[in-house]
Coordinates of C-alpha atoms in Angstrom, one line a residue:
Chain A
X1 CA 95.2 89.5 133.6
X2 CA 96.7 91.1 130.6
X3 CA 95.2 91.6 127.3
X4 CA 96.0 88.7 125.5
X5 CA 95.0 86.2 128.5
X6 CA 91.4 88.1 128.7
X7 CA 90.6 87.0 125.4
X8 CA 91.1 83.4 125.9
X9 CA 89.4 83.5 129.0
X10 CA 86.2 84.9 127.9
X11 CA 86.8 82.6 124.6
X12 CA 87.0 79.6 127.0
X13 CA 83.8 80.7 129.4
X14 CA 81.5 81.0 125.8
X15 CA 82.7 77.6 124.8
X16 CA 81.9 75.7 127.7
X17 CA 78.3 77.5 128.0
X18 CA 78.0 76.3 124.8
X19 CA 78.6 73.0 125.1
X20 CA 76.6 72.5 128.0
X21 CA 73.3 74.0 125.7
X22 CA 73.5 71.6 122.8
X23 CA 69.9 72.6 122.0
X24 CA 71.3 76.2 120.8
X25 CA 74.2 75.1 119.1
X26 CA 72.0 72.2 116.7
X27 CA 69.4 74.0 115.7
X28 CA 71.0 76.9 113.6
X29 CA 72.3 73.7 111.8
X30 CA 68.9 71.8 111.5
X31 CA 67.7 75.6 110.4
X32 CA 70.2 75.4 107.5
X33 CA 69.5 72.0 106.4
X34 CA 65.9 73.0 106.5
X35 CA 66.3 76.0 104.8
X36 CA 68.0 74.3 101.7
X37 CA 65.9 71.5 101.8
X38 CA 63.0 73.4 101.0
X39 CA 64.3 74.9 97.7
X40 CA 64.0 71.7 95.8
X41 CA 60.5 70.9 97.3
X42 CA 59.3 74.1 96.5
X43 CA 60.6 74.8 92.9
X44 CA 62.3 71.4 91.2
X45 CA 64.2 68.7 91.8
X46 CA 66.0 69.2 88.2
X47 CA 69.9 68.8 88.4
X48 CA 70.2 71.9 86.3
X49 CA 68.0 73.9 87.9
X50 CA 69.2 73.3 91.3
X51 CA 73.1 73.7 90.4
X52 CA 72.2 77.6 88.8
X53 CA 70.5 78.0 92.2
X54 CA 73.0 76.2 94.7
X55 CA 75.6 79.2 95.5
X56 CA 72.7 81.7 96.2
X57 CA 70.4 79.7 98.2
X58 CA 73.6 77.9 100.5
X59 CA 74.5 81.6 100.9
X60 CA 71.6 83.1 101.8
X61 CA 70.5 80.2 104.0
X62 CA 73.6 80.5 106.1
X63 CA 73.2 83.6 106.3
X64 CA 69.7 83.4 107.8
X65 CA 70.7 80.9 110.3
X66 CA 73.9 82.8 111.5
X67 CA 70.9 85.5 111.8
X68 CA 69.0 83.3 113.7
X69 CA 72.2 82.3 116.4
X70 CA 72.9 86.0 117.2
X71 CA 69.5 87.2 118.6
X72 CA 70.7 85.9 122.0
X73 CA 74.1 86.5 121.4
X74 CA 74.3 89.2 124.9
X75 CA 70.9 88.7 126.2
X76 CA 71.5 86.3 128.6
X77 CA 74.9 87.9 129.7
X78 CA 73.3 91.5 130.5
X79 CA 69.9 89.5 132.3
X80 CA 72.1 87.8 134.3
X81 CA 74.7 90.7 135.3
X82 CA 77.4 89.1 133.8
X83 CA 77.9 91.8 131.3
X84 CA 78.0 94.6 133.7
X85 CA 81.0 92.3 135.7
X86 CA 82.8 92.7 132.2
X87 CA 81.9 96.4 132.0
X88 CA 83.2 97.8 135.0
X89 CA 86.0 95.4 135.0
X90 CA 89.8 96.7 134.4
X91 CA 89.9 95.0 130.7
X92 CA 89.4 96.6 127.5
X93 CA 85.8 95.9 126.2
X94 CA 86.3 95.5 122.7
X95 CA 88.8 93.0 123.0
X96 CA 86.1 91.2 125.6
X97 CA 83.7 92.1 122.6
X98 CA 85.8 90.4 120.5
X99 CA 86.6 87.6 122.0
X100 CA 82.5 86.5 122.5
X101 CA 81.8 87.3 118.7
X102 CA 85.2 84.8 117.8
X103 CA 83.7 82.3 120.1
X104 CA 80.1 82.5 118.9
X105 CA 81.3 82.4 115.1
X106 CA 83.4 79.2 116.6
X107 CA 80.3 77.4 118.2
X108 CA 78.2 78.4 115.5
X109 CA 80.0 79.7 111.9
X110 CA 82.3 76.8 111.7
X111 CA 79.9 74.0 111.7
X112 CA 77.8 75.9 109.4
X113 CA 80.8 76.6 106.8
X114 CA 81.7 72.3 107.8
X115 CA 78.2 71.6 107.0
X116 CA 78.0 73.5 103.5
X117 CA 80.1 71.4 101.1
X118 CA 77.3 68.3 102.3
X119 CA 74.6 70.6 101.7
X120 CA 76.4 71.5 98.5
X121 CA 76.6 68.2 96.6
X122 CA 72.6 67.4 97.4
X123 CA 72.4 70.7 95.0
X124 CA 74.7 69.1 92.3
X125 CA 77.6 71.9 92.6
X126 CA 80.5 70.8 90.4
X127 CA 83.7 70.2 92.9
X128 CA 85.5 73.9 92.1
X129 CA 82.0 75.4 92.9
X130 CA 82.0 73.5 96.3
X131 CA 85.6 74.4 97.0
X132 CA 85.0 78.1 96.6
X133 CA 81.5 77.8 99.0
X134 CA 83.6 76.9 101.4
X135 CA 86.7 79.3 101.0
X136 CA 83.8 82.1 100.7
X137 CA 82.1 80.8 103.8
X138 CA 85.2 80.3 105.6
X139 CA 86.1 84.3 104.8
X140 CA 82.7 85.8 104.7
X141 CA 80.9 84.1 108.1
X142 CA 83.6 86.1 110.4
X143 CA 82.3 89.4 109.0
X144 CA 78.9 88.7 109.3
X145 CA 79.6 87.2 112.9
X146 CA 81.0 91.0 113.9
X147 CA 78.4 92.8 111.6
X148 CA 75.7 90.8 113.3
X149 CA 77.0 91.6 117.0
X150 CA 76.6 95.3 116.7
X151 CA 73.0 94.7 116.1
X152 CA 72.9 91.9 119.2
X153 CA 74.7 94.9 121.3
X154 CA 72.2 97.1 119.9
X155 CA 68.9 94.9 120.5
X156 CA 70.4 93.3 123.7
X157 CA 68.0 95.0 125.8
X158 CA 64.8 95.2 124.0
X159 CA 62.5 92.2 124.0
X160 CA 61.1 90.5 120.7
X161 CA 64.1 91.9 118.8
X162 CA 64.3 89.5 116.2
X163 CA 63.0 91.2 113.4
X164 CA 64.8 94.3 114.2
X165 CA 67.7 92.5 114.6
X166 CA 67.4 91.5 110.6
X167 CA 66.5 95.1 109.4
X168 CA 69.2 96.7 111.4
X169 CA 72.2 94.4 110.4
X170 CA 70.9 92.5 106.8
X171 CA 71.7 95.7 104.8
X172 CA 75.1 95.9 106.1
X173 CA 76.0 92.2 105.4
X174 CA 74.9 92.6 101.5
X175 CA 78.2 93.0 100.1
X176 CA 79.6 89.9 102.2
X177 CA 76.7 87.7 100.9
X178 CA 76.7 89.4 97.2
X179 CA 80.6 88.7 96.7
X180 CA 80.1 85.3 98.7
X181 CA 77.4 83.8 96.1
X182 CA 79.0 85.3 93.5
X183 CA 82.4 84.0 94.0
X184 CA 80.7 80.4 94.3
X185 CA 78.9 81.2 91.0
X186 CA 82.0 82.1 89.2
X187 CA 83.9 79.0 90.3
X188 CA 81.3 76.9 89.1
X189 CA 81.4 78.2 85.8
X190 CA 85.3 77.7 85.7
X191 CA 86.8 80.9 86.1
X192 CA 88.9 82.3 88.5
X193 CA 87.8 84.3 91.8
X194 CA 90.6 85.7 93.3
X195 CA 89.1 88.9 92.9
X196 CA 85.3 87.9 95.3
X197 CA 88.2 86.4 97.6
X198 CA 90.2 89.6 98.0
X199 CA 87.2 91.5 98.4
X200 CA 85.9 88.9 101.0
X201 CA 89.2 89.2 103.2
X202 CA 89.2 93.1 103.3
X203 CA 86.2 93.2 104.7
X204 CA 86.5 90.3 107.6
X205 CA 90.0 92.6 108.4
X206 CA 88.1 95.9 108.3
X207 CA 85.3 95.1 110.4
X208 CA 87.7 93.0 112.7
X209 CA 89.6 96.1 113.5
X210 CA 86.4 98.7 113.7
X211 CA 83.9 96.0 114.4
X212 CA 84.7 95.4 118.3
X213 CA 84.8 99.4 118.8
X214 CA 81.3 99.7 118.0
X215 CA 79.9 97.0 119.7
X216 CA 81.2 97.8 123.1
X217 CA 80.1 101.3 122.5
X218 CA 76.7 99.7 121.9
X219 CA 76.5 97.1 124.8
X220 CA 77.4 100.4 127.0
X221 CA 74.0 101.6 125.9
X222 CA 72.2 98.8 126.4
X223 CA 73.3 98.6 129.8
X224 CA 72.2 101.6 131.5
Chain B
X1 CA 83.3 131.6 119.6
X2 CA 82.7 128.9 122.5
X3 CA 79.6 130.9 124.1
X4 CA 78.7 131.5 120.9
X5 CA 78.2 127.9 120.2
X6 CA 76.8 126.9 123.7
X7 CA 74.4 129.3 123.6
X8 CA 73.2 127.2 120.4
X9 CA 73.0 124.5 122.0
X10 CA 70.8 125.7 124.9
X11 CA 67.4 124.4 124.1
X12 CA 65.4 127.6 124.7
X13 CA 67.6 129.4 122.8
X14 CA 67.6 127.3 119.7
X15 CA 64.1 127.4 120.0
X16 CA 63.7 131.1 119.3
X17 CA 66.6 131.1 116.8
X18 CA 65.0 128.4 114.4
X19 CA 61.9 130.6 114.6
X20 CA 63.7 133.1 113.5
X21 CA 65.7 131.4 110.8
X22 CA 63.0 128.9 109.0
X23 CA 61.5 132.0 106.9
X24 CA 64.6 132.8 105.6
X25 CA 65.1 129.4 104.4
X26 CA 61.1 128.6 103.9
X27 CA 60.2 131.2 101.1
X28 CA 63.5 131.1 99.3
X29 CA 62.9 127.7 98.9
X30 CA 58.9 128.0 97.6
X31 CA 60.5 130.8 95.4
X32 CA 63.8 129.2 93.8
X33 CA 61.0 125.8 93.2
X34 CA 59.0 128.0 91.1
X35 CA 61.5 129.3 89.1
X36 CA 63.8 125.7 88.8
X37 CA 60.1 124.5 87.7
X38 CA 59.9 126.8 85.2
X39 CA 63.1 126.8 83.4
X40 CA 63.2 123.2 84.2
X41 CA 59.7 121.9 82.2
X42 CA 59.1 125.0 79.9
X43 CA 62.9 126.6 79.1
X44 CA 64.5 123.8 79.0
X45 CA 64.7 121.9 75.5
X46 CA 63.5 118.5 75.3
X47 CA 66.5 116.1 75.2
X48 CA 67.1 114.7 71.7
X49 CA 67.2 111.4 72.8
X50 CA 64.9 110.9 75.6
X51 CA 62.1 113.8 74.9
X52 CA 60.3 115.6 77.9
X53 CA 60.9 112.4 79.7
X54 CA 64.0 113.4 80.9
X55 CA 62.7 116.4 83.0
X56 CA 62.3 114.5 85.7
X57 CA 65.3 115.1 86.6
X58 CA 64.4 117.9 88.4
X59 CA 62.8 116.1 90.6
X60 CA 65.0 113.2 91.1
X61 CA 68.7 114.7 91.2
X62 CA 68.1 116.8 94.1
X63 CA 66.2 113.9 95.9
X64 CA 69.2 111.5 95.6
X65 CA 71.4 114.3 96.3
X66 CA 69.8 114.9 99.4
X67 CA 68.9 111.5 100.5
X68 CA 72.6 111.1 100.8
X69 CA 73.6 114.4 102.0
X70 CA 71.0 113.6 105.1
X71 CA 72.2 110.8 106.0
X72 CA 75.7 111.9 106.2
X73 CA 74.4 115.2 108.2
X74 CA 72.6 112.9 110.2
X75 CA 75.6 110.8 111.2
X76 CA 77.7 113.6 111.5
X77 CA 74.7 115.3 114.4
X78 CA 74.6 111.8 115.8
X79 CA 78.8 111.9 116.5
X80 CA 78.4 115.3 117.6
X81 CA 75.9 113.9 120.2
X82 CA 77.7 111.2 121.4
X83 CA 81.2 112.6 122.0
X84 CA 80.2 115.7 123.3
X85 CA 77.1 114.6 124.6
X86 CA 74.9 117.5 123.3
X87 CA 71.2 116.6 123.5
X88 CA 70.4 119.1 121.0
X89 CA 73.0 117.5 118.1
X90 CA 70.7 114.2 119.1
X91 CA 67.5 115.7 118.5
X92 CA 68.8 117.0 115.2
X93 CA 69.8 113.7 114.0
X94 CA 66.7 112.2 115.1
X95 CA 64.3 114.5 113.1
X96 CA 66.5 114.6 110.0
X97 CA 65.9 110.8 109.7
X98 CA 62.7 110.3 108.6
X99 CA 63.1 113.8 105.9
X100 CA 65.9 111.9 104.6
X101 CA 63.9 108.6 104.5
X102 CA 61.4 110.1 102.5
X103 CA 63.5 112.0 99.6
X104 CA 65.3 108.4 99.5
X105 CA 61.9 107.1 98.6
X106 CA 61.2 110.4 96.4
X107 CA 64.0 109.7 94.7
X108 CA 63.6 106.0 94.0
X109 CA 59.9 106.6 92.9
X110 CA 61.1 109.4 90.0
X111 CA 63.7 107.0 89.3
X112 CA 61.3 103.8 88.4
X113 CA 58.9 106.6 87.1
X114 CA 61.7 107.3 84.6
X115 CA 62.5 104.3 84.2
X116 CA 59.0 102.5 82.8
X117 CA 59.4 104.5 79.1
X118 CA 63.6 104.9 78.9
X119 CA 64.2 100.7 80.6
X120 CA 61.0 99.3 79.8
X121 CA 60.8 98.4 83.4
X122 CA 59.9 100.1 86.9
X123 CA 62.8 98.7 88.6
X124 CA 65.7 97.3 87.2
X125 CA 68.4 95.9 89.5
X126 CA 70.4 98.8 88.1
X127 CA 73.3 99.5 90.6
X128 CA 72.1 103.4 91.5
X129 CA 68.6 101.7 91.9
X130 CA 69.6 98.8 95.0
X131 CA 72.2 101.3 96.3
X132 CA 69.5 104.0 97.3
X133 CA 66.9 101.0 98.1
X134 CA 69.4 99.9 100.6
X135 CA 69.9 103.0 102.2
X136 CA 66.2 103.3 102.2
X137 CA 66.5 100.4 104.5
X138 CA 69.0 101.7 106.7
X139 CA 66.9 104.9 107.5
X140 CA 63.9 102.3 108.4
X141 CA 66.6 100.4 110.2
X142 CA 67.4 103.4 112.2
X143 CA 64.0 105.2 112.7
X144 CA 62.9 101.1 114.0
X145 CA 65.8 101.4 116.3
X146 CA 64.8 104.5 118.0
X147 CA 61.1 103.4 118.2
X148 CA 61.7 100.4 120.2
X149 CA 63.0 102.3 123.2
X150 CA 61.2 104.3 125.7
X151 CA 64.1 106.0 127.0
X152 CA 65.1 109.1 124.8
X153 CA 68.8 108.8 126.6
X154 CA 69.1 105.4 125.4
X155 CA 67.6 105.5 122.1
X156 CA 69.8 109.1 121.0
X157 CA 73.2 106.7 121.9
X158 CA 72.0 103.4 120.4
X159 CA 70.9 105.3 116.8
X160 CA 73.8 107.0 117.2
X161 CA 76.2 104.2 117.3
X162 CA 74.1 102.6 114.2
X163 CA 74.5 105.8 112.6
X164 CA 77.8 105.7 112.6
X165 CA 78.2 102.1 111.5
X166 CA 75.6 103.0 108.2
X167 CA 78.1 106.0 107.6
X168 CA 81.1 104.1 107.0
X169 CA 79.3 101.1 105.5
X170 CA 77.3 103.2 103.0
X171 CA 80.3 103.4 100.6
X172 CA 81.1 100.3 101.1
X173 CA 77.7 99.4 99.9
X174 CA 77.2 101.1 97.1
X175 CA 80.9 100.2 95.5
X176 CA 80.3 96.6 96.2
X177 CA 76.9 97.1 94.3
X178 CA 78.8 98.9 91.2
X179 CA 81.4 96.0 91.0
X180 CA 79.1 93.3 91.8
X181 CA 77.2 94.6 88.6
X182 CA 80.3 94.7 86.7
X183 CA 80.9 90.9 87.3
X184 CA 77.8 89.9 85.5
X185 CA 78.3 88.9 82.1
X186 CA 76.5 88.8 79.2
X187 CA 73.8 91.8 78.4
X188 CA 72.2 93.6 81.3
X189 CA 70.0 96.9 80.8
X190 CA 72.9 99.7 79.8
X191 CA 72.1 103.2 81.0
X192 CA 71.9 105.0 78.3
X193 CA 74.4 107.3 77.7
X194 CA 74.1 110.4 79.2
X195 CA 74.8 113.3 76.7
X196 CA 77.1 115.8 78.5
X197 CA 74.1 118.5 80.0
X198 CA 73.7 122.2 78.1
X199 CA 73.0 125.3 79.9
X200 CA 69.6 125.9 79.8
X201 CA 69.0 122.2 81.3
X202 CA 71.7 122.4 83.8
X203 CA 71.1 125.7 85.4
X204 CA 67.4 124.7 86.6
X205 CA 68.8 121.6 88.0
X206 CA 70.9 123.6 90.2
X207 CA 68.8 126.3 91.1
X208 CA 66.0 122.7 92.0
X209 CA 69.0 121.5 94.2
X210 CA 69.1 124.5 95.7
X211 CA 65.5 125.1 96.3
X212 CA 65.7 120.9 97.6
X213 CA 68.4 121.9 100.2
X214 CA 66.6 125.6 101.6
X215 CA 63.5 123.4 101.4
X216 CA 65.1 120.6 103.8
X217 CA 66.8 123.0 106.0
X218 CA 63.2 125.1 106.5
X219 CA 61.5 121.4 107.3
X220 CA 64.5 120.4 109.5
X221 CA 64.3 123.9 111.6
X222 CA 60.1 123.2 112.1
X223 CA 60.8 119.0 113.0
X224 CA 63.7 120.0 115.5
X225 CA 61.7 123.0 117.2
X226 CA 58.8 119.9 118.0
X227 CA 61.3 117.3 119.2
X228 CA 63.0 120.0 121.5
X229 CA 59.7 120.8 122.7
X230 CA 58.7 117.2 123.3
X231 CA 62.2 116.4 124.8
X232 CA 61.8 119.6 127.0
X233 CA 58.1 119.4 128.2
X234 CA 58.7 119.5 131.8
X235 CA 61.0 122.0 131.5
X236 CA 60.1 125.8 133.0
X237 CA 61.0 127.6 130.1
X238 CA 58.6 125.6 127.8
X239 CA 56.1 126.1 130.6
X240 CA 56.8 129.4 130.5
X241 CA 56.1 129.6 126.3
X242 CA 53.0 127.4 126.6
X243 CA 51.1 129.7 129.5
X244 CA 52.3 133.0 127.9
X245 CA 50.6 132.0 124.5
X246 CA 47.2 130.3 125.8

């Protein structure tokens, strides 16, 4: 198999495990309309109140749940051998790497940057704000997808992970989520964000390119 | 040059060489801290603007100097480690960690000390501020890493990998955080601004930075020394050391 066909391959293998576990792919979902659906419980159901809060809180809370999806991102690959079959194999890890952290942000970044603009109008957000949540998801998920697989490569061996997971990989996604909200709270006030956007797509390119390197030197360690 | 370095790298013989060395950084350090204290709270004017408050600094620069400066030695010993695969460059990294965790907090502490009379406020969401919180928690994010496996092997690569990631997301970071500040409109807390530093402020700072970084390398010497004797406790020649002192 060359290169290219590897990728697809493993792409195509995630996907159809992932379909067949419904359970996992709905509840980092349910977990996000949770998650949002607790902020006007908790503090007020005022329009005003809840449009200042809506880019932060749609951020953060898909950022939590994308969290949530990667603690088992390897796990069951390396418990069941599988990963080791990839390892030894003749192909190029971090391509293989790569391919499993495009499919996981497919199964389970897409419907969450889909579900956002619904999420978005419940909080009010004026129709430029909800455009730009979704352009700044859209951009931003991918990195924290690859940010969040180092940790999974990382953790992938050690039980009970899940908070280390968060302290190991959180700081590293700040500026993603920082230029995300932002960018949504600029649009909603009017004014233009090419500037959060640019920012946005250089780092989903420069952690697609040094991203994959890293976590199949980490998956390496977790394997032996 | 080659033996010269592998030599280093020998655990016994490190061993005996950091004895040999951390005096010659250890009193130094206690010296040039004496007289950076010195010049730094009774030499030094008070600063027209901010009073006596502002001799902190001698405290706080060479923290944050170092808390940085650490991390990137660390990194750098991690690397080392995992491309040559030199156990010793691992144990460095791994006992620099926590020294560099705690100036990070040393520094953030002087810093909201500092800031209560000039801000008003302990903390301020001042860009410097979250920066050196955030690395803060990558040195608990690292140090946490290492704790949660038994395997020494293991958890030398994994931190190492991390370390390398932090290293080249640390500027990142901290650039994000100055721009991201700059976005905000409308009145935030403005540092005030700094009047450019006379002489008989400045040259305590450096001789504090100076005593700071003898001061680290003394504690770094004493924290390796134990982790090679932990890593190496089955080893003869610590066998050897142990039955000859008893």
């Amino acid at each position: 198999m060359t290169g290219g066909s590897i990728f697809w391959a493993v792409i195509q293998r995630e996907l159809q495990i992932a379909f067949q576990r419904l359970g996992d792919l709905v509840s980092p979902l349910m977990f996000y309309v949770l998650v949002t659906a607790l902020f006007p419980l908790a503090l007020s159901p005022k329009r005003e109140v809840l449009q200042n809060l809506a880019p932060a809180v749609l951020w953060i809370a898909a950022l939590l749940a994308l969290l949530l999806s990667m603690n088992a991102l390897f796990r069951t690959d390396v418990e069941d051998g599988s990963m080791e079959q990839l390892v030894i194999g003749p192909h190029s890890l971090p391509l293989i790497m790569l391919a499993k952290t495009v499919a996981h942000w497919l199964v389970s970044g897409l419907p969450l940057v889909l579900l956002a603009p619904l999420l978005a109008v419940t909080y009010y957000l004026p129709a430029e704000g909800v455009r730009a949540l979704c352009l700044t998801l859209l951009i931003g998920t991918p990195t924290l997808s690859l940010l969040g697989s180092i940790g999974a490569a990382l953790t992938a061996g050690i039980r009970q992970s899940g908070a280390l997971l968060a302290l190991l990989v959180m700081p590293l996604m700040l500026p993603v989520l920082m230029y995300g909200a932002r960018g949504t709270d600029l649009a909603a006030q009017g004014e233009t964000i090419s500037g959060p956007l640019y920012l946005l797509g250089a780092f989903m390119v420069l952690s697609l390119t040094l991203v994959p390197l890293a976590s199949a030197a980490a998956i390496r360690v977790s394997l032996d | 040059m080659w033996t010269w370095f592998h030599k280093l790298a020998s655990p016994p013989h490190f061993y005996r060489m950091a004895g040999l060395l951390r005096p010659w950084f250890f009193w130094p350090a206690v010296i040039l801290t004496v007289i950076g204290t010195y010049g730094g709270l009774v030499l030094a004017p008070p600063d027209y603007q901010m009073g006596d408050g502002f001799r902190i600094i001698y405290v706080h620069v060479p923290s944050a100097y170092l808390s940085t400066t650490i991390y990137g030695l660390m990194a750098v010993a991690a690397a080392v480690g995992l491309i040559w695969r030199i156990k010793l460059a691992h144990a460095v990294a791994a006992s620099a960690a926590p020294i560099g965790a705690s100036f990070t907090a040393l520094a953030l502490g002087t810093g909201m000390l500092w800031g209560k009379p000039m801000w008003g406020a302990y903390w301020a969401w001042d860009p410097r501020l979250t920066s050196e919180l955030i690395l803060l928690f990558i040195y608990f994010g690292y140090m946490s890493l290492r704790a949660s496996f038994e395997d020494v092997n293991k958890a030398d690569r994994a931190s190492a990998v991390l370390a390398i990631v932090g290293v080249i997301n640390l500027p990142i970071i901290h650039y994000s955080v100055i721009w991201w500040s700059s976005l905000h409109q409308g009145p935030s807390i403005k540092k005030l601004d700094a009047p450019s530093i006379t002489g008989d402020m400045l040259w305590p700072l450096l001789i504090m930075i100076l005593a700071f970084t003898l001061f680290f390398a003394a504690i770094l010497l004493y924290r390796v020394k134990a982790e090679v004797l932990d890593r190496e406790q089955n080893s003869r020649w610590v066998r050897d050391l142990v039955s000859g002192e008893v």
